[in-house]
mmCIF file of C-alpha atoms (C1' of nucleotides) and ligand atoms in Angstrom:
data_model
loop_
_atom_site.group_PDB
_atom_site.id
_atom_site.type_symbol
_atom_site.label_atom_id
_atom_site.label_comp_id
_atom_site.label_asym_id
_atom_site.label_seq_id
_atom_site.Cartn_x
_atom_site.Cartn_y
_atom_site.Cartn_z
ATOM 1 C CA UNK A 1 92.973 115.401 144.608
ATOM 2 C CA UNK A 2 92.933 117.729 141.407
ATOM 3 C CA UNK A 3 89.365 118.144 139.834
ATOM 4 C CA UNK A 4 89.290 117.248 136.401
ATOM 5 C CA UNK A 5 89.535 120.819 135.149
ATOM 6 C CA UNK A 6 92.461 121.380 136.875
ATOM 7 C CA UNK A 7 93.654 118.591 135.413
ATOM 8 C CA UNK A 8 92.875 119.395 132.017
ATOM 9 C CA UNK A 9 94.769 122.994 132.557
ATOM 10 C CA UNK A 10 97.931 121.708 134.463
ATOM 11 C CA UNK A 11 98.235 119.587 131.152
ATOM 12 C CA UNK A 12 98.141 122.972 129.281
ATOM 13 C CA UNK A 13 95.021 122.366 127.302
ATOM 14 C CA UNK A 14 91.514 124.016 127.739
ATOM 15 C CA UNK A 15 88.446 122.794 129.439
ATOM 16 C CA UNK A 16 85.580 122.239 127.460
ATOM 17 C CA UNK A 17 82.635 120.190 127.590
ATOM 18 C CA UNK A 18 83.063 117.436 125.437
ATOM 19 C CA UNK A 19 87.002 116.848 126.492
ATOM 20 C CA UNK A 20 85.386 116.701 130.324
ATOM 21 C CA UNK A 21 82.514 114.137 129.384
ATOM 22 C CA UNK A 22 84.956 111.895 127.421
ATOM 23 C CA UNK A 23 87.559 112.432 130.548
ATOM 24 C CA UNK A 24 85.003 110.800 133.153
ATOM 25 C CA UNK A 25 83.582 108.203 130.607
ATOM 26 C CA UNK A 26 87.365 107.500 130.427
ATOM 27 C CA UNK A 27 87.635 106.909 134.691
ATOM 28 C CA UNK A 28 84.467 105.367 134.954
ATOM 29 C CA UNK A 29 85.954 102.441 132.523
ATOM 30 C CA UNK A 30 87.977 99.780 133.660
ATOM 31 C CA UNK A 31 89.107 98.664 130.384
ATOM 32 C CA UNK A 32 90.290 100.152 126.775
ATOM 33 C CA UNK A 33 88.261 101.648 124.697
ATOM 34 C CA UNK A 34 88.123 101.693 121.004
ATOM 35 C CA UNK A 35 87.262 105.336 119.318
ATOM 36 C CA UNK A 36 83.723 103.257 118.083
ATOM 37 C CA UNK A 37 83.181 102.631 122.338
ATOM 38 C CA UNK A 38 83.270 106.398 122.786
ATOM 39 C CA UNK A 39 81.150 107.123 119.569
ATOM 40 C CA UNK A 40 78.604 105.061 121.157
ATOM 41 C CA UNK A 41 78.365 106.590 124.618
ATOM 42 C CA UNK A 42 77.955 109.683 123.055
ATOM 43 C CA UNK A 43 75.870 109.386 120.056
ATOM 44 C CA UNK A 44 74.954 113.124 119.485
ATOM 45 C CA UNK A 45 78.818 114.208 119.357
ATOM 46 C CA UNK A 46 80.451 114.287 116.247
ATOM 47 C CA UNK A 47 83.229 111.279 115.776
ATOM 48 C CA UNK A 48 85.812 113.710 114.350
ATOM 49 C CA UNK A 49 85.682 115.464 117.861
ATOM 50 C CA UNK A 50 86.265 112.677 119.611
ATOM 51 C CA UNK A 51 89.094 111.451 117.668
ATOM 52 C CA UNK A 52 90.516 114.642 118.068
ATOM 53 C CA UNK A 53 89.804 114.902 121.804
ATOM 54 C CA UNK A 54 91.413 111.237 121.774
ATOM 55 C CA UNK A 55 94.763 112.541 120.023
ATOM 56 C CA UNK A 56 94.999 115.824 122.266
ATOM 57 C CA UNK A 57 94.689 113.798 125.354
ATOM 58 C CA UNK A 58 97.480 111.177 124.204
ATOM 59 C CA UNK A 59 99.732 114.292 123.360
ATOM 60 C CA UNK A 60 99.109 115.497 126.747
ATOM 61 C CA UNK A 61 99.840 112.189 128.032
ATOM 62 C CA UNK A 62 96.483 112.348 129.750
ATOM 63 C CA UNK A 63 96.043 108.746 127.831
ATOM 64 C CA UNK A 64 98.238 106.165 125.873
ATOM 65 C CA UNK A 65 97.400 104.141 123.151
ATOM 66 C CA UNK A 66 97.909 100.339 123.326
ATOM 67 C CA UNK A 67 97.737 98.410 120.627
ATOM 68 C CA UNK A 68 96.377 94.608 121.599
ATOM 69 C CA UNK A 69 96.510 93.252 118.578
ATOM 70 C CA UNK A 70 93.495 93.297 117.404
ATOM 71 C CA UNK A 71 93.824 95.310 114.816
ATOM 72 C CA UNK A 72 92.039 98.697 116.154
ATOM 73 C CA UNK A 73 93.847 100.870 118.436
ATOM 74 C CA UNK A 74 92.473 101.427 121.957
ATOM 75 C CA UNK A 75 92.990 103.948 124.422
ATOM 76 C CA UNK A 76 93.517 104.056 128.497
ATOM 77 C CA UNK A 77 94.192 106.784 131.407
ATOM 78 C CA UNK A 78 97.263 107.026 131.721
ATOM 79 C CA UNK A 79 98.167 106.892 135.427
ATOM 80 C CA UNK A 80 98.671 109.919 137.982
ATOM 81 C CA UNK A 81 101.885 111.997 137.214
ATOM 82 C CA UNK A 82 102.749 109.021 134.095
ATOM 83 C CA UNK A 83 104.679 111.003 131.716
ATOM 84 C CA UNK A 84 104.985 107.820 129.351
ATOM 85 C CA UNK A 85 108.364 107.129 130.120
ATOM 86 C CA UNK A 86 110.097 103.615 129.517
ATOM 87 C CA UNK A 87 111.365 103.080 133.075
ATOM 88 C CA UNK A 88 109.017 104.161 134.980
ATOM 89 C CA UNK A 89 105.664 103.992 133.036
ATOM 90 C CA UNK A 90 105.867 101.016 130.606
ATOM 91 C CA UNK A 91 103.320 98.517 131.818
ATOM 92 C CA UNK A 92 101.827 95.230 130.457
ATOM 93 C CA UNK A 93 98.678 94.914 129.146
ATOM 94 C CA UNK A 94 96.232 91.801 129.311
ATOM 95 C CA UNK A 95 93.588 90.974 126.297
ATOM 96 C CA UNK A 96 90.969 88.790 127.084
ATOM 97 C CA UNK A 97 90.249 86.109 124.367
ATOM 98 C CA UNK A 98 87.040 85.669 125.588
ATOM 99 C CA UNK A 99 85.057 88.922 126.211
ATOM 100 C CA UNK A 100 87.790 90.587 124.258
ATOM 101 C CA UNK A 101 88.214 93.585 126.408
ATOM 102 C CA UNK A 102 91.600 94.683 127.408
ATOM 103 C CA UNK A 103 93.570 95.757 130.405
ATOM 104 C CA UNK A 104 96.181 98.081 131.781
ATOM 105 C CA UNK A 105 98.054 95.856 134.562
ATOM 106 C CA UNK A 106 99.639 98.394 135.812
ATOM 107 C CA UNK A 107 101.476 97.267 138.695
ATOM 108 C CA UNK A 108 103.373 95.022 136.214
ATOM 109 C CA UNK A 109 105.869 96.751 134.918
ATOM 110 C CA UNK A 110 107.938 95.240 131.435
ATOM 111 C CA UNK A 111 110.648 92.820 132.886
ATOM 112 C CA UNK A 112 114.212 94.227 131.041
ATOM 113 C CA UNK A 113 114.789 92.569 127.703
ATOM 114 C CA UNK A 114 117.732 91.360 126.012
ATOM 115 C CA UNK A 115 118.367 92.768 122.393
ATOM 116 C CA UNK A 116 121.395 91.221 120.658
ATOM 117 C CA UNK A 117 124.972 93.510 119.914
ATOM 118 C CA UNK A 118 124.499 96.677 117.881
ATOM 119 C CA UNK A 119 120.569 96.974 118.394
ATOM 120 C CA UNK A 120 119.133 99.403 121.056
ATOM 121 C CA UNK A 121 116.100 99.022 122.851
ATOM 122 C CA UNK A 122 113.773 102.245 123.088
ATOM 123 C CA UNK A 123 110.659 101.263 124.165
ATOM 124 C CA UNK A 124 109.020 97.743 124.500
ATOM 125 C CA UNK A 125 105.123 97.134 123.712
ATOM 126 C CA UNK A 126 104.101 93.397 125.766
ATOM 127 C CA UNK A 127 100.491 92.072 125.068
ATOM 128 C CA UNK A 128 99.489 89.052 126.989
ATOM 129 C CA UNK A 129 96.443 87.318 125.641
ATOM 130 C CA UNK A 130 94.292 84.852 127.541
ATOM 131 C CA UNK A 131 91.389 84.462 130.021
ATOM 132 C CA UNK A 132 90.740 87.520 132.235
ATOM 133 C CA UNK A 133 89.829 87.511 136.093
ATOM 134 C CA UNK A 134 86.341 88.144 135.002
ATOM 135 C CA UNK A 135 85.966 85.582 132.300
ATOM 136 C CA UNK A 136 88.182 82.731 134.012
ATOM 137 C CA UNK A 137 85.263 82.804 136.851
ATOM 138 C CA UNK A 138 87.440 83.341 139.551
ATOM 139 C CA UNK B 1 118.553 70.953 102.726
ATOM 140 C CA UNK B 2 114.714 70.717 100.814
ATOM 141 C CA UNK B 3 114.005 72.437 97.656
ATOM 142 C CA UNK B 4 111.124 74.940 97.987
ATOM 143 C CA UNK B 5 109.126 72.738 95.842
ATOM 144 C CA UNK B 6 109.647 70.346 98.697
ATOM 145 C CA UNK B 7 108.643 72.358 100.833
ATOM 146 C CA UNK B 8 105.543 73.300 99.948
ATOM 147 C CA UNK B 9 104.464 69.962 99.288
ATOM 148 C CA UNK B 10 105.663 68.383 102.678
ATOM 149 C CA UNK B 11 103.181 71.316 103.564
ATOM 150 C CA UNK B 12 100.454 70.039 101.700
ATOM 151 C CA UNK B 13 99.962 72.660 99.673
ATOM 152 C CA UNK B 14 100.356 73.134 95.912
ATOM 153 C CA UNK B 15 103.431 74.466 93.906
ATOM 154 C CA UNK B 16 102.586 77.201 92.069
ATOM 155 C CA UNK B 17 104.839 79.573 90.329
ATOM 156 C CA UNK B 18 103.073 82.597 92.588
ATOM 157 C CA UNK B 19 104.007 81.233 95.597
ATOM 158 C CA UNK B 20 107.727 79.637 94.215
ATOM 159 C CA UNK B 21 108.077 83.469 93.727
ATOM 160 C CA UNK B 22 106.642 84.754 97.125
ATOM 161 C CA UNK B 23 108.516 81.633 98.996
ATOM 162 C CA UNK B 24 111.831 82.575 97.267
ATOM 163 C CA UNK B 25 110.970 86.571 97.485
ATOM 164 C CA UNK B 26 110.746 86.159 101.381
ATOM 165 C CA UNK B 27 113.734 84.249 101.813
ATOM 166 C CA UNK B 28 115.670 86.837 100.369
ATOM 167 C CA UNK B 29 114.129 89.609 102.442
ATOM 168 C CA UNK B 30 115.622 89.495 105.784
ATOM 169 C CA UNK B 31 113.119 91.755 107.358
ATOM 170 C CA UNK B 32 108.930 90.586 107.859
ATOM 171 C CA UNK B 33 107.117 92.479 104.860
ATOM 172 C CA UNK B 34 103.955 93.913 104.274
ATOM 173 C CA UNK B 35 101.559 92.859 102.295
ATOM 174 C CA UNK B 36 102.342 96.300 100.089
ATOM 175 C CA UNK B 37 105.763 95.242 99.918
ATOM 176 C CA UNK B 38 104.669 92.176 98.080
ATOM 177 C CA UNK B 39 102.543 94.134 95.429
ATOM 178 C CA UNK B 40 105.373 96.468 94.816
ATOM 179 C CA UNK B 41 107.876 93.168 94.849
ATOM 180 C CA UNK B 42 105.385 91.774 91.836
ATOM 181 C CA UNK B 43 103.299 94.603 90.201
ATOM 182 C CA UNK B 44 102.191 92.015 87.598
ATOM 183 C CA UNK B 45 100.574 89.639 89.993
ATOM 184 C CA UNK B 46 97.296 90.695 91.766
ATOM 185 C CA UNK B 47 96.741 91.679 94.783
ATOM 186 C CA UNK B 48 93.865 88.766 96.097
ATOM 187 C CA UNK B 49 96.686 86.181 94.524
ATOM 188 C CA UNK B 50 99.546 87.682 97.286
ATOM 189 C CA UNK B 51 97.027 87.586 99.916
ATOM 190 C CA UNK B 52 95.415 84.457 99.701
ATOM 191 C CA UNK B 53 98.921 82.988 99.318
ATOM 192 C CA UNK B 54 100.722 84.790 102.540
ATOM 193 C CA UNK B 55 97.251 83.603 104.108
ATOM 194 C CA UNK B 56 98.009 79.880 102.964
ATOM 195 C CA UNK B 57 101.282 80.159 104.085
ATOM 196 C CA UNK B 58 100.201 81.646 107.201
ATOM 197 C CA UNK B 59 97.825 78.344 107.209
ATOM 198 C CA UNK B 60 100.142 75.656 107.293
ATOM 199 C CA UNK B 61 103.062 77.379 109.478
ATOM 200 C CA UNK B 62 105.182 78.800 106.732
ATOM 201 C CA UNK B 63 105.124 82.733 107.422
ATOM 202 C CA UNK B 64 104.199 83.868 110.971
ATOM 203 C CA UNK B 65 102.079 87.281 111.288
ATOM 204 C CA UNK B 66 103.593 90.100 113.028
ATOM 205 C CA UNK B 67 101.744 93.020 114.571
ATOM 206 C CA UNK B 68 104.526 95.327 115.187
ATOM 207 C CA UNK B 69 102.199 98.237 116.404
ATOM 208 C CA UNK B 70 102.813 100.459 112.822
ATOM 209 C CA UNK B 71 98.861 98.922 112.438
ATOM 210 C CA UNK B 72 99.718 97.034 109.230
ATOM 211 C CA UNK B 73 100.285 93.751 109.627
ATOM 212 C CA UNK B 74 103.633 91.824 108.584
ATOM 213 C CA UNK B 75 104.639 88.912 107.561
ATOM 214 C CA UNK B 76 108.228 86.591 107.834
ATOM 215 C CA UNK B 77 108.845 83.158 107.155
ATOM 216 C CA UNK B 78 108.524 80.610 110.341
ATOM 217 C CA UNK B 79 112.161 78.701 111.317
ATOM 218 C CA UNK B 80 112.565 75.418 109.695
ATOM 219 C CA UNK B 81 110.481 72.943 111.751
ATOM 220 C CA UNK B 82 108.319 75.526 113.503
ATOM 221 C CA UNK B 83 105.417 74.949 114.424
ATOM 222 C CA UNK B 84 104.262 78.127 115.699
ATOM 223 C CA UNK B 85 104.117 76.732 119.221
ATOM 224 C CA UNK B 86 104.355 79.002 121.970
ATOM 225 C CA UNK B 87 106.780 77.477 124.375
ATOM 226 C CA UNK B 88 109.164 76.286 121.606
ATOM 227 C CA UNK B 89 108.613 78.958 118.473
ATOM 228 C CA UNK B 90 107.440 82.360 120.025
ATOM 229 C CA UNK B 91 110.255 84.795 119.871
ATOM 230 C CA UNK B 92 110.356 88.651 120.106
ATOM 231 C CA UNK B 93 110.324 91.021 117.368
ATOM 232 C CA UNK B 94 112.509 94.210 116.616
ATOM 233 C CA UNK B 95 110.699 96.958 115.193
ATOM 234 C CA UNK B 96 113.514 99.852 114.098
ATOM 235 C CA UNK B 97 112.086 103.302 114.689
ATOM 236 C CA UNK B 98 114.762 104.812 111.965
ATOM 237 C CA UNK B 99 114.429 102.689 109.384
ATOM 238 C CA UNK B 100 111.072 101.205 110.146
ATOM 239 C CA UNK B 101 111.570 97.856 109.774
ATOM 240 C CA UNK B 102 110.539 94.838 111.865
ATOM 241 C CA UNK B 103 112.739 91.623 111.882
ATOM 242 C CA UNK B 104 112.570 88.658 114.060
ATOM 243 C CA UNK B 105 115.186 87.517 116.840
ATOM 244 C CA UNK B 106 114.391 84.169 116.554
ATOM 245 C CA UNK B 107 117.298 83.082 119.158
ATOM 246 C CA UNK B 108 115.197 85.193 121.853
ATOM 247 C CA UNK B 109 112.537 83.102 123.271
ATOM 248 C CA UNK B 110 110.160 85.453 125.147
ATOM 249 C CA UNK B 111 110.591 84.969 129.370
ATOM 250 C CA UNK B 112 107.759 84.043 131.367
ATOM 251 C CA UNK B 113 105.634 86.386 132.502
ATOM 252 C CA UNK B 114 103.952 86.995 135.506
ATOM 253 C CA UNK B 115 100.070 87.714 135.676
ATOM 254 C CA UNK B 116 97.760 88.236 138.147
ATOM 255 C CA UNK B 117 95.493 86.080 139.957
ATOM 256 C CA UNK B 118 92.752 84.917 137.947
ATOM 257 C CA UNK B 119 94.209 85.557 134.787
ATOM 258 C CA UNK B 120 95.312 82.548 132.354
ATOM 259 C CA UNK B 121 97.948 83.675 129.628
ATOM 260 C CA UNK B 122 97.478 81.871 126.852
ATOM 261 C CA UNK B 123 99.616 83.969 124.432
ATOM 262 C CA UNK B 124 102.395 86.330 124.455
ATOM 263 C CA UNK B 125 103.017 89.828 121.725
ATOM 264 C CA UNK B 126 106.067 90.832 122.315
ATOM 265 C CA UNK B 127 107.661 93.939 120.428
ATOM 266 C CA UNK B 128 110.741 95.845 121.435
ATOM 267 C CA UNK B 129 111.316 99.211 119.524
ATOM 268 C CA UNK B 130 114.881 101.199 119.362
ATOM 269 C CA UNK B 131 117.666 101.272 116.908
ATOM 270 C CA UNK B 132 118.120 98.558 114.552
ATOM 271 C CA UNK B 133 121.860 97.252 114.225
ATOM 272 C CA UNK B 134 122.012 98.552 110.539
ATOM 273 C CA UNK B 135 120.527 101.674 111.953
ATOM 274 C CA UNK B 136 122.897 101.985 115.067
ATOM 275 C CA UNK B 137 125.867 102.151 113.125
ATOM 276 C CA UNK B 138 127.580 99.219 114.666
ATOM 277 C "C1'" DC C 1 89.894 63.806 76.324
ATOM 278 C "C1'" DA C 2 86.393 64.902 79.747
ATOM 279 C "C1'" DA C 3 85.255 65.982 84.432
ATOM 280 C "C1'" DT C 4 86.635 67.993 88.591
ATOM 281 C "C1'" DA C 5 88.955 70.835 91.740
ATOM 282 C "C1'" DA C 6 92.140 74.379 92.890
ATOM 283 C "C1'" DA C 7 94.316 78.813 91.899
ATOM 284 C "C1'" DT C 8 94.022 83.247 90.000
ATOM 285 C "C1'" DG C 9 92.017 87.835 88.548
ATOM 286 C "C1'" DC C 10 88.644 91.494 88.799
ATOM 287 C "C1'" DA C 11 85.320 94.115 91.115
ATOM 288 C "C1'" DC C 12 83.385 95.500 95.022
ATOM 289 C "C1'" DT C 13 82.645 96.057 100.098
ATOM 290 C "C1'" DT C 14 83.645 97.110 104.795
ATOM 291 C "C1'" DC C 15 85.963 99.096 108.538
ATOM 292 C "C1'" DC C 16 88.896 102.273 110.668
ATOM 293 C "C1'" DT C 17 91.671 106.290 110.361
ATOM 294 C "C1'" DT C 18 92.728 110.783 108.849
ATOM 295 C "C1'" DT C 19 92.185 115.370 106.604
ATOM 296 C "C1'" DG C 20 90.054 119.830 104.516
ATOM 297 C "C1'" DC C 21 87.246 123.306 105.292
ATOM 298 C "C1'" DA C 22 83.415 125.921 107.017
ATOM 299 C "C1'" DT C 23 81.244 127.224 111.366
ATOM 300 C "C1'" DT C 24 80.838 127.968 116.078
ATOM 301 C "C1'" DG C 25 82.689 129.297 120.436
ATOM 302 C "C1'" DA C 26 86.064 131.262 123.501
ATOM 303 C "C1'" DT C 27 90.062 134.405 124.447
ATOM 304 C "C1'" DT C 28 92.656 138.565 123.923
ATOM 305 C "C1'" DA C 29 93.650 143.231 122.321
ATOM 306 C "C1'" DT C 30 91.888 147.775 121.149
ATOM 307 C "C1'" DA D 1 82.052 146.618 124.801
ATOM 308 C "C1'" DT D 2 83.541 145.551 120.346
ATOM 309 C "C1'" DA D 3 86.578 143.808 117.138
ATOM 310 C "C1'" DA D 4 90.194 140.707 116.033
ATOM 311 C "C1'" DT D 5 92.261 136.308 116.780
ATOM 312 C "C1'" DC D 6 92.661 131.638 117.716
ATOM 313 C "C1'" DA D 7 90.974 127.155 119.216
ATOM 314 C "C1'" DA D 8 87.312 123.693 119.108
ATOM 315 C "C1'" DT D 9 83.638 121.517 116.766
ATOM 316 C "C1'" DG D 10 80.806 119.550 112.862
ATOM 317 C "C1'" DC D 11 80.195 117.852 108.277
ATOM 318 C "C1'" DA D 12 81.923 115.735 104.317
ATOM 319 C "C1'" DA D 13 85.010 113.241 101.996
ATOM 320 C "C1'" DA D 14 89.348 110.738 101.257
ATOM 321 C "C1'" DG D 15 92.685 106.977 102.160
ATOM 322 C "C1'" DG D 16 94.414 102.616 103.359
ATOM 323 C "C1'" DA D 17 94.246 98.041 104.461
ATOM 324 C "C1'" DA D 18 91.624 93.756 104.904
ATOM 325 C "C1'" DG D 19 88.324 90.771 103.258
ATOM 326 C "C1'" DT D 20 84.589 88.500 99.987
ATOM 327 C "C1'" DG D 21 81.848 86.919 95.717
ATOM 328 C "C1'" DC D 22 82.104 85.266 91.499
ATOM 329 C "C1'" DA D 23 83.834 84.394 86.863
ATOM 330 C "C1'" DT D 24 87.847 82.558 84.536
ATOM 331 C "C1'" DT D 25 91.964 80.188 83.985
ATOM 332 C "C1'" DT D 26 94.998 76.461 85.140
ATOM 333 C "C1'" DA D 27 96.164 72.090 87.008
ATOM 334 C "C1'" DT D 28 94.806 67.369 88.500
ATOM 335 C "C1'" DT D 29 92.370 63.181 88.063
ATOM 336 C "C1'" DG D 30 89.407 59.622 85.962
HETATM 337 MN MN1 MN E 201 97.989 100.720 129.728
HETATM 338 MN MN1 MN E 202 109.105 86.360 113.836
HETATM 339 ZN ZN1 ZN E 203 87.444 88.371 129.593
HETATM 340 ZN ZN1 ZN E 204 116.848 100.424 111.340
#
DNA sequence: CAATAAATGCACTTCCTTTGCATTGATTAT
DNA sequence: ATAATCAATGCAAAGGAAGTGCATTTATTG
């Protein structure tokens, strides 16, 4: 179990205080966050820094950006060792239409997609909108 | 085979020579456009005009809205007879990373997919990135 | 032709993202 | 230890796209 610091240099990037407070606020969320969500936890730091901190950390594939369809980009931890590769990493991710938060489901990975002759299939972005487990009461 | 001026009425909307123009300008596009691409299209007509009229159309089921992850919206004409359904009309999109274009494969219907326990999918965004055929070479 | 309603055009606003540049802080070389 | 160098931060401003209010024009109806 690395420490975050360790983390943060075996990633090739240097520790500082701000990237390590927007790191846990990162773990201790469940869900997405929008650039405003992290602006808000930390009200004193300037919103330039954290959209850079943001856009190092997605370099580093310390976080990957999904895009839900709501019209503002969001941001997640990326999982341990995910090097945001197609095969292995690419995962769906759920929006609730309710409390409008959205998910990494992980452990579902993107079923393999047919593209027609002459096209060739990269990368694959899957939003599923609905009810979450939180919001369908169960 | 209905005129567009059909069309539009059996829609219940108004024929106007804006949107005989916009109608007849997406027809011959076969890729979904921006709302830019529109302005540039007609640099005489203003910009409210094209958007109010790709929202109308978006109103009664004549252009579909694509969010292709580039963060600007896009728009392309629904099938004849859609309904913008999800079991019968939702198909996956194509965005090209070369070229950057988006167009719709209409003949794939998006599969079923799996989500877990307490969550209710309601909805399905569904965008698969690579080569376009144009793009490919083939 | 007059009254009414819809469509268009112009101006302005809001929200999010991105960039330039000065300043602060940390790292490395002398 | 000090100076030189580079990265990180903070402040300001720009940019782009989406949306709204209201006046004006155009079409529809009585
Ligand atoms: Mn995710
Ligand atoms: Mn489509
Ligand atoms: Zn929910
Ligand atoms: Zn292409």
């Amino acid at each position: 179990m690395k420490t975050i610091e360790e983390l943060l240099e075996s990633k090739g990037i240097r520790v500082t205080a701000m990237r390590l407070l927007i790191y846990k606020f990162l773990t201790e969320k469940q869900v997405a966050v929008r650039l405003s969500d992290i602006e808000n936890a930390f009200d004193k730091a300037d919103r330039t820094t954290l959209y850079r901190t943001i856009k190092t950390f997605e370099e580093k594939d310390i976080v990957h950006q999904i895009d839900d369809g709501t019209g503002i980009t969001k941001y997640a931890l990326c999982e341990n060792g995910c090097t945001c590769e197609i095969e292995t990493d690419l995962h769906l991710h759920f929006h609730c239409n309710n409390c409008n938060e959205t998910v990494c489901l992980t452990e579902h990975k993107i079923p393999q997609i047919k593209v027609p002759d002459g096209f060739v299939s990269e990368n694959v972005n899957l939003v599923v909108k609905g009810i979450c487990d939180k919001c369908s009461g169960q």
